[in-house]
Coordinates of C-alpha atoms and ligand atoms in Angstrom, one line a residue:
X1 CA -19.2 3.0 -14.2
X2 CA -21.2 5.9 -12.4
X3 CA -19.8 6.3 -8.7
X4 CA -22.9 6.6 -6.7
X5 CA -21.2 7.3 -3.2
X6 CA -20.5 10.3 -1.8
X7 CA -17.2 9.5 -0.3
X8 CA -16.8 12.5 2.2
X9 CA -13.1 12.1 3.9
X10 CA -10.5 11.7 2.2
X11 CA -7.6 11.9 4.6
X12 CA -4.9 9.3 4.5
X13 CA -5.9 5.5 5.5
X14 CA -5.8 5.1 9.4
X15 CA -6.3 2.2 9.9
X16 CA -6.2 2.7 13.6
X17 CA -5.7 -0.3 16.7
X18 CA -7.0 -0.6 19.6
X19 CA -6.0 -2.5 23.0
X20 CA -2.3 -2.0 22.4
X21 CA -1.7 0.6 24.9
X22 CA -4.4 -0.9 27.7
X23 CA -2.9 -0.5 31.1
X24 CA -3.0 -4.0 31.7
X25 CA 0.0 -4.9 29.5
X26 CA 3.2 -6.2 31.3
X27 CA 6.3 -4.7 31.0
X28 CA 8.1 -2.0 29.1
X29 CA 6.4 0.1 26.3
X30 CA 8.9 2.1 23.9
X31 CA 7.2 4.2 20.8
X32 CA 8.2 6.8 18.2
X33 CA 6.1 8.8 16.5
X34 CA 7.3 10.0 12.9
X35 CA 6.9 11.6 9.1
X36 CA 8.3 9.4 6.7
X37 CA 7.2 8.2 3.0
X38 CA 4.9 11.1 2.9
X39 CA 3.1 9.4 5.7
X40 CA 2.8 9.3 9.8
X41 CA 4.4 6.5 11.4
X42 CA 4.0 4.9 14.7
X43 CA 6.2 1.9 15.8
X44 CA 5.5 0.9 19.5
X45 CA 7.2 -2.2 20.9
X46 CA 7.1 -3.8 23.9
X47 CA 10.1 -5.7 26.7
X48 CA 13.0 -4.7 27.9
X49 CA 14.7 -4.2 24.2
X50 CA 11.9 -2.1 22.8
X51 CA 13.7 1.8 23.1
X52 CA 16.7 0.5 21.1
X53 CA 14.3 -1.9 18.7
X54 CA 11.9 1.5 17.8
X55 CA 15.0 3.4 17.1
X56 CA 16.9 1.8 14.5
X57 CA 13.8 1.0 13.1
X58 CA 12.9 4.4 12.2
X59 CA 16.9 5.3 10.8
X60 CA 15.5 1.6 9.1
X61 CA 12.7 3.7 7.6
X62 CA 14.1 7.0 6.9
X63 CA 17.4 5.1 5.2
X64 CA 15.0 3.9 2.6
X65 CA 12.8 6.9 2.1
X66 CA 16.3 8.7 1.1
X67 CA 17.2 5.9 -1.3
X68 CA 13.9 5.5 -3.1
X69 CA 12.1 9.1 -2.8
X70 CA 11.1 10.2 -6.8
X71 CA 11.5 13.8 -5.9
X72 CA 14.9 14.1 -3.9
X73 CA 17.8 14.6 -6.2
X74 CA 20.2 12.1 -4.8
X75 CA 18.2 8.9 -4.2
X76 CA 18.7 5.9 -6.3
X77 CA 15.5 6.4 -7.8
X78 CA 15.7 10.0 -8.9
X79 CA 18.7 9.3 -10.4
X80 CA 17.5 6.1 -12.4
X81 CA 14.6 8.3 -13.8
X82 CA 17.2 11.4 -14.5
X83 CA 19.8 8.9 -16.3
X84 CA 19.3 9.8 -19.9
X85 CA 19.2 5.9 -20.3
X86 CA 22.3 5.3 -18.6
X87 CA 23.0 2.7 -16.0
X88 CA 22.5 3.5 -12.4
X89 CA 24.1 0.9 -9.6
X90 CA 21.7 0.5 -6.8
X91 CA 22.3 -0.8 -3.2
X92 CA 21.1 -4.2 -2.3
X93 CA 17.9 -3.0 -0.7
X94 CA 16.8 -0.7 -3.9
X95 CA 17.5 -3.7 -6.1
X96 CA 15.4 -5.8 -4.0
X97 CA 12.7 -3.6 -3.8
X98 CA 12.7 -2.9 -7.9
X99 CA 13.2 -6.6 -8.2
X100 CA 10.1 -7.2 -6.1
X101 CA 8.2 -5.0 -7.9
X102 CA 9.0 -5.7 -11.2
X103 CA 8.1 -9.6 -10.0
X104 CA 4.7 -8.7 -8.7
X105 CA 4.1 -6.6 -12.0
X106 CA 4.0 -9.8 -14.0
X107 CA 2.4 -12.0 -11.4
X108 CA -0.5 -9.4 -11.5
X109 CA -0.3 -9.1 -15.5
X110 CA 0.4 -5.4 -15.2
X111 CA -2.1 -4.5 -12.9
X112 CA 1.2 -3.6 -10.9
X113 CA 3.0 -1.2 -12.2
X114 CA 5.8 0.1 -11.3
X115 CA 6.3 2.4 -14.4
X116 CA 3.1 4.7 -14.0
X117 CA 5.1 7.7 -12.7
X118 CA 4.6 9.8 -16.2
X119 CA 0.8 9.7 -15.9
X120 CA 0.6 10.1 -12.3
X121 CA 2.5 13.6 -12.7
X122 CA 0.2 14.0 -15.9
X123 CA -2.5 14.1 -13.3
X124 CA -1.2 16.3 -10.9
X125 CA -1.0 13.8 -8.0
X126 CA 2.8 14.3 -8.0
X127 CA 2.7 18.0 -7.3
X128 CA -1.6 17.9 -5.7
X129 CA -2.0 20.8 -9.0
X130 CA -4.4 17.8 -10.0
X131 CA -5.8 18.5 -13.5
X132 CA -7.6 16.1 -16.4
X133 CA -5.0 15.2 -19.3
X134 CA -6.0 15.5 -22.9
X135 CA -6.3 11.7 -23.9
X136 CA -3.9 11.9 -26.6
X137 CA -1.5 13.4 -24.1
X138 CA -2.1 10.0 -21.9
X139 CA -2.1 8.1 -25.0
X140 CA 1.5 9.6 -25.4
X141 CA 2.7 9.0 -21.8
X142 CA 1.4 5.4 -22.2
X143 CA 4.4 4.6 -24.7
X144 CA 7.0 5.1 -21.9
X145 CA 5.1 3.0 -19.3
X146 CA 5.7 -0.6 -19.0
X147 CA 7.8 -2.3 -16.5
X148 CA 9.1 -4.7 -19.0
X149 CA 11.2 -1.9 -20.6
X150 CA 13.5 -2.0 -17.0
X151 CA 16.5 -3.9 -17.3
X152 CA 17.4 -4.7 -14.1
X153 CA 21.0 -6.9 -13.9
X154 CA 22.3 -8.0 -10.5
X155 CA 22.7 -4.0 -8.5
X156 CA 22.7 -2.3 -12.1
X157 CA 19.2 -0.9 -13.5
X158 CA 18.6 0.7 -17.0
X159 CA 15.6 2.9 -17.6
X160 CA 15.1 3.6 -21.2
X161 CA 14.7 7.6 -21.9
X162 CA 11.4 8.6 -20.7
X163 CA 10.6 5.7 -18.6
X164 CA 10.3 6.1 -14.8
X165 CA 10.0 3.9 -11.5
X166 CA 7.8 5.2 -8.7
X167 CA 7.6 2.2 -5.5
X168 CA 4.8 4.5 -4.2
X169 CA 2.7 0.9 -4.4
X170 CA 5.6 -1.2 -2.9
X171 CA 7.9 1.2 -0.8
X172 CA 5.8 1.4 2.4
X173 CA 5.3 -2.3 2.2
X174 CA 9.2 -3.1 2.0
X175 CA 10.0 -0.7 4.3
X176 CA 7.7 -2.6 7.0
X177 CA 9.2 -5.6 6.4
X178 CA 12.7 -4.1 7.3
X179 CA 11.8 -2.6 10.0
X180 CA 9.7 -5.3 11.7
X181 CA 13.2 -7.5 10.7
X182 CA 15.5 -4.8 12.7
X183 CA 13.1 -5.2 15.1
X184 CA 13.3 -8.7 16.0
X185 CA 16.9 -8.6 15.8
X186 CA 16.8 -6.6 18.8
X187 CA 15.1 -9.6 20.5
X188 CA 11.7 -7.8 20.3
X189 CA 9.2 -10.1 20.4
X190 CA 6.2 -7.9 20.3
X191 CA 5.6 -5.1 18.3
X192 CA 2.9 -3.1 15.9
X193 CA 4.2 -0.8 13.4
X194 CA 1.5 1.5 12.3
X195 CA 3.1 3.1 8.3
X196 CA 0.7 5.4 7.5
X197 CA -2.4 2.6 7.6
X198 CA 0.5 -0.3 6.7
X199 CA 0.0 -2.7 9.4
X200 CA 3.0 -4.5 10.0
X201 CA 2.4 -6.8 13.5
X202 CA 5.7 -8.6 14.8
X203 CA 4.3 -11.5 17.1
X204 CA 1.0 -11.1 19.3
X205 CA 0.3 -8.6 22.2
X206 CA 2.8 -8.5 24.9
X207 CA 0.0 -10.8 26.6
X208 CA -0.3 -13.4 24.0
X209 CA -3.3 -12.5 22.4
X210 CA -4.1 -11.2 18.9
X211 CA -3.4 -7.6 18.2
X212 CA -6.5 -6.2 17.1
X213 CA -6.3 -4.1 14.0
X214 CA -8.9 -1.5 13.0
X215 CA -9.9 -1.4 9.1
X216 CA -10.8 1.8 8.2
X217 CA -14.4 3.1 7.3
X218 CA -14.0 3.6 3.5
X219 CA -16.9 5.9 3.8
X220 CA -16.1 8.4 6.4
X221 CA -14.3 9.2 9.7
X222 CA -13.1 5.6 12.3
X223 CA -13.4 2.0 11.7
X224 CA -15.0 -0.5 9.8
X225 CA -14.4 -3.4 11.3
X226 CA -11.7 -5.0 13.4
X227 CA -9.3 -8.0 12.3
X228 CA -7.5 -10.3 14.8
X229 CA -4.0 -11.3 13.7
X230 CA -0.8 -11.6 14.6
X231 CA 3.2 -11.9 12.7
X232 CA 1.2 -10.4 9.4
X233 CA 0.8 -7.5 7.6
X234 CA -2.3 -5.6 7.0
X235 CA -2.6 -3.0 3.8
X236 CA -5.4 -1.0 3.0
X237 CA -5.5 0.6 -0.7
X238 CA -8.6 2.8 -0.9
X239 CA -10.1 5.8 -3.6
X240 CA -10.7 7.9 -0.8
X241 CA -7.7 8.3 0.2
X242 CA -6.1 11.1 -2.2
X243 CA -8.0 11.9 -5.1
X244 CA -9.0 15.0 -5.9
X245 CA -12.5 16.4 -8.2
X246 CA -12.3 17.1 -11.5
X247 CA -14.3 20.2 -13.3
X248 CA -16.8 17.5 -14.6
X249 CA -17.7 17.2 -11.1
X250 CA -16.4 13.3 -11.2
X251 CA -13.8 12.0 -8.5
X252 CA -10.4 11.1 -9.4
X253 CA -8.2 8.7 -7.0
X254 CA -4.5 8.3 -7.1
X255 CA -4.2 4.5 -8.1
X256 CA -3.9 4.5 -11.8
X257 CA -5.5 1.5 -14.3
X258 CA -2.0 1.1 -16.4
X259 CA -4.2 -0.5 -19.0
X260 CA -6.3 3.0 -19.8
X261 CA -4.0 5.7 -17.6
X262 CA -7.2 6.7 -16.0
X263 CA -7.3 6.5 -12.2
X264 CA -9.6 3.6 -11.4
X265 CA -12.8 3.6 -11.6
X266 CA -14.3 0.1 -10.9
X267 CA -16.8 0.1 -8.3
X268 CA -14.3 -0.8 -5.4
X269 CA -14.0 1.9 -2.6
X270 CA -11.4 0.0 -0.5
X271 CA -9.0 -3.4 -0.9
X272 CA -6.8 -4.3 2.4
X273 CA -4.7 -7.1 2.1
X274 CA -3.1 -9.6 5.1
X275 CA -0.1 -11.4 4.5
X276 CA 3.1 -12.5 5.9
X277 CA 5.2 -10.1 4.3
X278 CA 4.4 -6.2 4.2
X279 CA 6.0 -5.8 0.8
X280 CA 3.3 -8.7 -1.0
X281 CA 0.5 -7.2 0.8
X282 CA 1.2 -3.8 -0.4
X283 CA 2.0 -5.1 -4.1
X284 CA -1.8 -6.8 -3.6
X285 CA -3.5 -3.9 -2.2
X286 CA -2.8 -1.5 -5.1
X287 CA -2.8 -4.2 -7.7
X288 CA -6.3 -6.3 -6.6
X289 CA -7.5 -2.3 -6.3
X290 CA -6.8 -2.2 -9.8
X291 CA -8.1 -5.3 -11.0
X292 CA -11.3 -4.8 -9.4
X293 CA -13.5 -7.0 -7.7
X294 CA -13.9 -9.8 -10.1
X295 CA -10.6 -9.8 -10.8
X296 CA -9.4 -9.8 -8.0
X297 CA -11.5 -12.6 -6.6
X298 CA -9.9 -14.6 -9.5
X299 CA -7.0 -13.8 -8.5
X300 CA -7.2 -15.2 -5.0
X301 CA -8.6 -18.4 -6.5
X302 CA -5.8 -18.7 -8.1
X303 CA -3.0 -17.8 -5.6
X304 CA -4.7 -18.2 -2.0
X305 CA -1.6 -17.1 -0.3
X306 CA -2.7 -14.0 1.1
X307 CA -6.2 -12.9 2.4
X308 CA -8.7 -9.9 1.6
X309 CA -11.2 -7.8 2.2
X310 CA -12.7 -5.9 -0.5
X311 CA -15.4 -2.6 -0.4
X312 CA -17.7 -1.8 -3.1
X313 CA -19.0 1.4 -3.5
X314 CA -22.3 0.2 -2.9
X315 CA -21.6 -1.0 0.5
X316 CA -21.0 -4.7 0.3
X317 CA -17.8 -6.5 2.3
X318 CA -16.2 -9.0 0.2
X319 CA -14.1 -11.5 2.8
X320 CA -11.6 -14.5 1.9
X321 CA -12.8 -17.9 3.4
X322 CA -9.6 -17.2 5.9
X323 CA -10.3 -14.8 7.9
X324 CA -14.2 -15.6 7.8
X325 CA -13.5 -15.8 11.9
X326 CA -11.3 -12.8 12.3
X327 CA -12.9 -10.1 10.7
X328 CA -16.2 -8.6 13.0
X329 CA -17.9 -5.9 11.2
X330 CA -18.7 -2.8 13.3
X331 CA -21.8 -2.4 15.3
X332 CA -22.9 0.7 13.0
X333 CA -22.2 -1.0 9.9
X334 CA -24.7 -3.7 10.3
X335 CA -26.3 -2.5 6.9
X336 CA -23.3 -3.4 4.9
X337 CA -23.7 -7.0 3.1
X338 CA -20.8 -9.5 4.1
X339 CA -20.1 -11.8 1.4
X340 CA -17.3 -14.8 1.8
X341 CA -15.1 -15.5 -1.3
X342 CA -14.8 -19.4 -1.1
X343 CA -12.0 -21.3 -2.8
Ligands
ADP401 P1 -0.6 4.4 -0.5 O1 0.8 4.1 -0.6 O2 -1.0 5.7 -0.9 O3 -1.1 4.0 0.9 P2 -0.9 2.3 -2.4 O4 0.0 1.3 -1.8 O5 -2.2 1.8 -3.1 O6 -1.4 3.4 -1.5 O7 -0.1 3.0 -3.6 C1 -0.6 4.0 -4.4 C2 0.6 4.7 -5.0 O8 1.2 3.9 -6.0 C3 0.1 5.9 -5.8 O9 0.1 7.1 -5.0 C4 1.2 6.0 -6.9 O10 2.4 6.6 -6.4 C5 1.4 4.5 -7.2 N1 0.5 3.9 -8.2 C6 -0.6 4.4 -8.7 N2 -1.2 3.5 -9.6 C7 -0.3 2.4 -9.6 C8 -0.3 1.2 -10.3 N3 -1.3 0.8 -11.1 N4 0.8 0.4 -10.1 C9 1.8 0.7 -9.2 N5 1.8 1.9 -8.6 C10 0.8 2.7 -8.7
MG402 MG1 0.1 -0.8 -2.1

């Protein structure tokens, strides 16, 4: 399919809030600002708790970048993909992430897909030395992708030779959902945790009303719309994110179609995802990315236990039925179509 829009910025989603720092807001404001996961973070909570809550939930954070990062020689992960086809024991957290993953990989008949790390590197998005692979060479790498070649058995995973785990679709997600836990378990009772565009919100606004979250323009620099929600998670999975453009001129994004190894290429610019748990929205986000908009519409039908919105290259806003009332388009994007996705 011919990609007819220019898609101009390409720097990271942010999907940005606004009102959470208004002057108006009772009581004590505690936030850290962060690099983890390849990403910026922001956690800000609110009440008395809030230094202590932000805290641990970055050591939260950065304990399960170390455990699950592809590229550092002594996480878990590294050392499941370096095993020669060994076993590798995991802790509790890495075997629930893998689990989760490995779940949502057959939920979303391998639109998910845990396994894509050979033909991601193939592409250069591992290293940003981003080149176009032979197809034979993909052909090759496709034989050692497949999440159904993990053995996972209570802590103790086996990767076949060749075969490699990435949670670059799932990590960020879990992470979230840990941290908002850690959180609470402080006694926080409002908080917005801000992953690098992962939206994780822990209750509402310190003054009882809905955070309001920013989706990001797909198209260029700010905001889309805005989305009121509260005790969710919002995850945005978008082309223009990382991609990079190839000698042919055509642009290549970093979210891979396992069924082809080719980065997608399906008429969908953007795919955020709210749902209760920050782990199942980011699973969506990459996967409904992948299946496109028809598929992923389908999909929905059939599940209905998260909601989405979905951008087409063209310009038109795909919303669930569920947030129909929530979502408000910005003022300058009045020329984009909004479409509701009925049950
Ligand atoms: P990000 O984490 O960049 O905000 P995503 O959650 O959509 O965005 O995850 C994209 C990342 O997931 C890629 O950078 C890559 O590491 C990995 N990935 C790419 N394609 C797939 C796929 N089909 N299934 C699972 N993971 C993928
Ligand atoms: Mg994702």
């Amino acid at each position: 399919m011919k990609r007819i829009t220019a898609i101009l910025m390409g720097i990271g989603i942010s999907l940005a809030f606004a009102g959470c720092t208004s002057q108006s807001l009772e009581g004590q404001q505690e936030q850290v600002n962060f690099f983890g996961m390849d990403t910026y973070m922001t956690i800000t909570a609110y009440g008395e708790d809030a230094g202590e809550a932000v805290e641990e939930a970055q050591a939260r954070i950065l304990k399960l970048e170390k455990e699950w990062s592809v590229t550092d020689e002594s996480s878990q992960i590294y050392q499941a993909n370096h095993s020669g086809g060994s076993p590798v024991t995991l802790s509790d957290d890495t075997r629930d992430v893998v689990s989760f993953a490995l779940e949502m990989a057959e939920k979303t008949g391998g639109a998910l897909e845990p396994t894509i790390y050979p033909v991601l590197e193939a592409w250069g998005f591992t290293t940003d030395e981003n080149r176009i692979p032979a197809p034979d060479e993909i052909q090759t790498l496709l034989e050692h992708v497949g999440y159904e070649q993990v053995s996972l058995s209570g802590n103790e995973l086996t990767l076949p030779e060749g075969v490699e785990l990435d949670l670059g679709a799932v990590g960020k997600g879990y992470a979230g959902d840990a941290a908002a836990e850690v959180i609470k378990e402080q006694g926080v009772t409002s908080a917005l945790l801000d992953l690098g565009g992962n939206i994780q919100a822990v209750g509402k606004r310190p003054d009882g009303t809905d955070w309001r979250i920013g989706i990001r323009n797909p198209f260029g620099d700010g905001q889309m719309g805005m989305l009121l929600a509260s005790d969710c998670a919002v995850v945005t999975s978008g082309s223009y994110e990382r991609y990079f453009v190839g000698e042919d001129g055509k642009e290549y994004t970093h979210i891979i179609d396992p069924e082809t190894g080719y980065p997608v290429d399906n008429g969908l610019v953007s795919v955020s995802i709210i749902a209760e748990e920050g782990k199942v929205a980011d699973a969506l986000s990459t996967s409904m990315f992948v299946k496109g908009l028809e598929g992923a519409e389908e999909y929905w039908k059939e599940h209905q236990d998260f909601e989405m919105i979905a951008v087409t290259e063209d310009g038109d806003i795909y919303v669930t039925e569920g947030i129909e009332d929530q979502f408000t388009l910005g003022d300058s994007f009045g020329n984009m179509e909004l479409h509701i996705i009925t049950s």
